């Protein structure tokens, strides 16, 4: 009896020690949703974010939480976002030593998953660095764009001032031209009035070369005479 208990504690201790050495990233849990004994395949319902890192041909072992020393070995033959298909290495062993039935809850571990997550983390690290580099370039370009807008606004303000100044000068020149026109028109009217007065006086004081006028009393021009 003592030897049996001793063996049990030793196996349990070794199992715990082995589990402690395993990376937490390789653990997940799930329930059997379908068992195909004729082809030694089971479908497992899982719910964890890193399922995308479970690949076909990855090795997976699983066990009952009550005893993690008895583990079924399998490998992945298919995966969706919520299920994985496992090909069992020894279906009879699993049926004999685990509560192997639909709906049963098991713990799973895959060293391949650990490696896949590690590679994924490296890829994520590279992508984060690339994103930071791209974001830095975007920030530079954004500053250039903002600077461009500031320069455009500055130029617009400067030319608006010049436009207002030019508008004032334009109006001033037009006003001066209007004044010149008014002055010229007044001068013209004054000169026209003076000319009319002169014409009046010329008419009044108009002279003729002779005081005698030709009398055309006859049809014969030879008979004309001055009187």
Short mmCIF file of N, CA and C in Angstrom, two decimals, residues 8 12 36-37 42 61 123 140 150 152 156 160 162 164 166 168-169 188 194 215 224-225:
data_model
loop_
_atom_site.label_atom_id
_atom_site.label_comp_id
_atom_site.label_asym_id
_atom_site.label_seq_id
_atom_site.Cartn_x
_atom_site.Cartn_y
_atom_site.Cartn_z
N UNK A 8 2.39 6.88 -6.57
CA UNK A 8 1.41 7.88 -7.01
C UNK A 8 1.93 9.29 -6.78
N UNK A 12 2.85 12.00 -9.55
CA UNK A 12 2.18 13.30 -9.49
C UNK A 12 3.19 14.42 -9.42
N UNK A 36 -14.85 10.79 -33.66
CA UNK A 36 -14.95 9.86 -34.79
C UNK A 36 -13.97 8.71 -34.53
N UNK A 37 -14.46 7.67 -33.86
CA UNK A 37 -13.59 6.58 -33.43
C UNK A 37 -13.05 5.77 -34.61
N UNK A 42 -10.91 13.57 -33.34
CA UNK A 42 -11.84 14.27 -32.45
C UNK A 42 -11.88 15.74 -32.84
N UNK A 61 -0.94 17.52 -26.99
CA UNK A 61 -1.27 16.51 -25.99
C UNK A 61 -2.30 17.09 -25.03
N UNK A 123 7.50 38.51 -34.97
CA UNK A 123 6.92 39.21 -36.13
C UNK A 123 6.21 40.47 -35.68
N UNK A 140 6.39 63.48 -39.73
CA UNK A 140 7.22 64.46 -40.44
C UNK A 140 6.43 65.07 -41.60
N UNK A 150 0.42 76.69 -43.18
CA UNK A 150 0.79 77.92 -42.48
C UNK A 150 1.43 78.91 -43.46
N UNK A 152 0.96 78.95 -46.72
CA UNK A 152 -0.10 79.42 -47.62
C UNK A 152 -0.91 80.53 -46.95
N UNK A 156 -1.19 84.27 -48.20
CA UNK A 156 -2.52 84.85 -48.45
C UNK A 156 -2.71 86.14 -47.68
N UNK A 160 -3.10 89.66 -49.30
CA UNK A 160 -4.35 90.34 -48.99
C UNK A 160 -4.07 91.78 -48.60
N UNK A 162 -1.39 93.46 -49.54
CA UNK A 162 -0.98 94.14 -50.77
C UNK A 162 -2.18 94.44 -51.66
N UNK A 164 -5.27 94.99 -50.65
CA UNK A 164 -6.01 96.11 -50.07
C UNK A 164 -5.29 97.42 -50.35
N UNK A 166 -3.24 97.98 -52.89
CA UNK A 166 -3.40 98.24 -54.32
C UNK A 166 -4.80 98.75 -54.63
N UNK A 168 -6.67 100.48 -52.63
CA UNK A 168 -6.72 101.86 -52.19
C UNK A 168 -6.05 102.78 -53.21
N UNK A 169 -4.86 102.34 -53.71
CA UNK A 169 -4.16 103.14 -54.72
C UNK A 169 -4.97 103.24 -56.00
N UNK A 188 -13.55 123.06 -70.37
CA UNK A 188 -14.12 122.99 -71.72
C UNK A 188 -15.39 123.85 -71.81
N UNK A 194 -16.92 131.09 -73.57
CA UNK A 194 -16.15 132.24 -74.04
C UNK A 194 -16.13 132.29 -75.55
N UNK A 215 -26.47 145.08 -107.89
CA UNK A 215 -27.90 145.05 -108.15
C UNK A 215 -28.16 144.18 -109.36
N UNK A 224 -25.74 144.33 -114.83
CA UNK A 224 -25.68 144.49 -113.39
C UNK A 224 -24.86 145.71 -113.04
N UNK A 225 -25.17 146.38 -111.88
CA UNK A 225 -24.36 147.51 -111.43
C UNK A 225 -24.46 147.60 -109.94
#
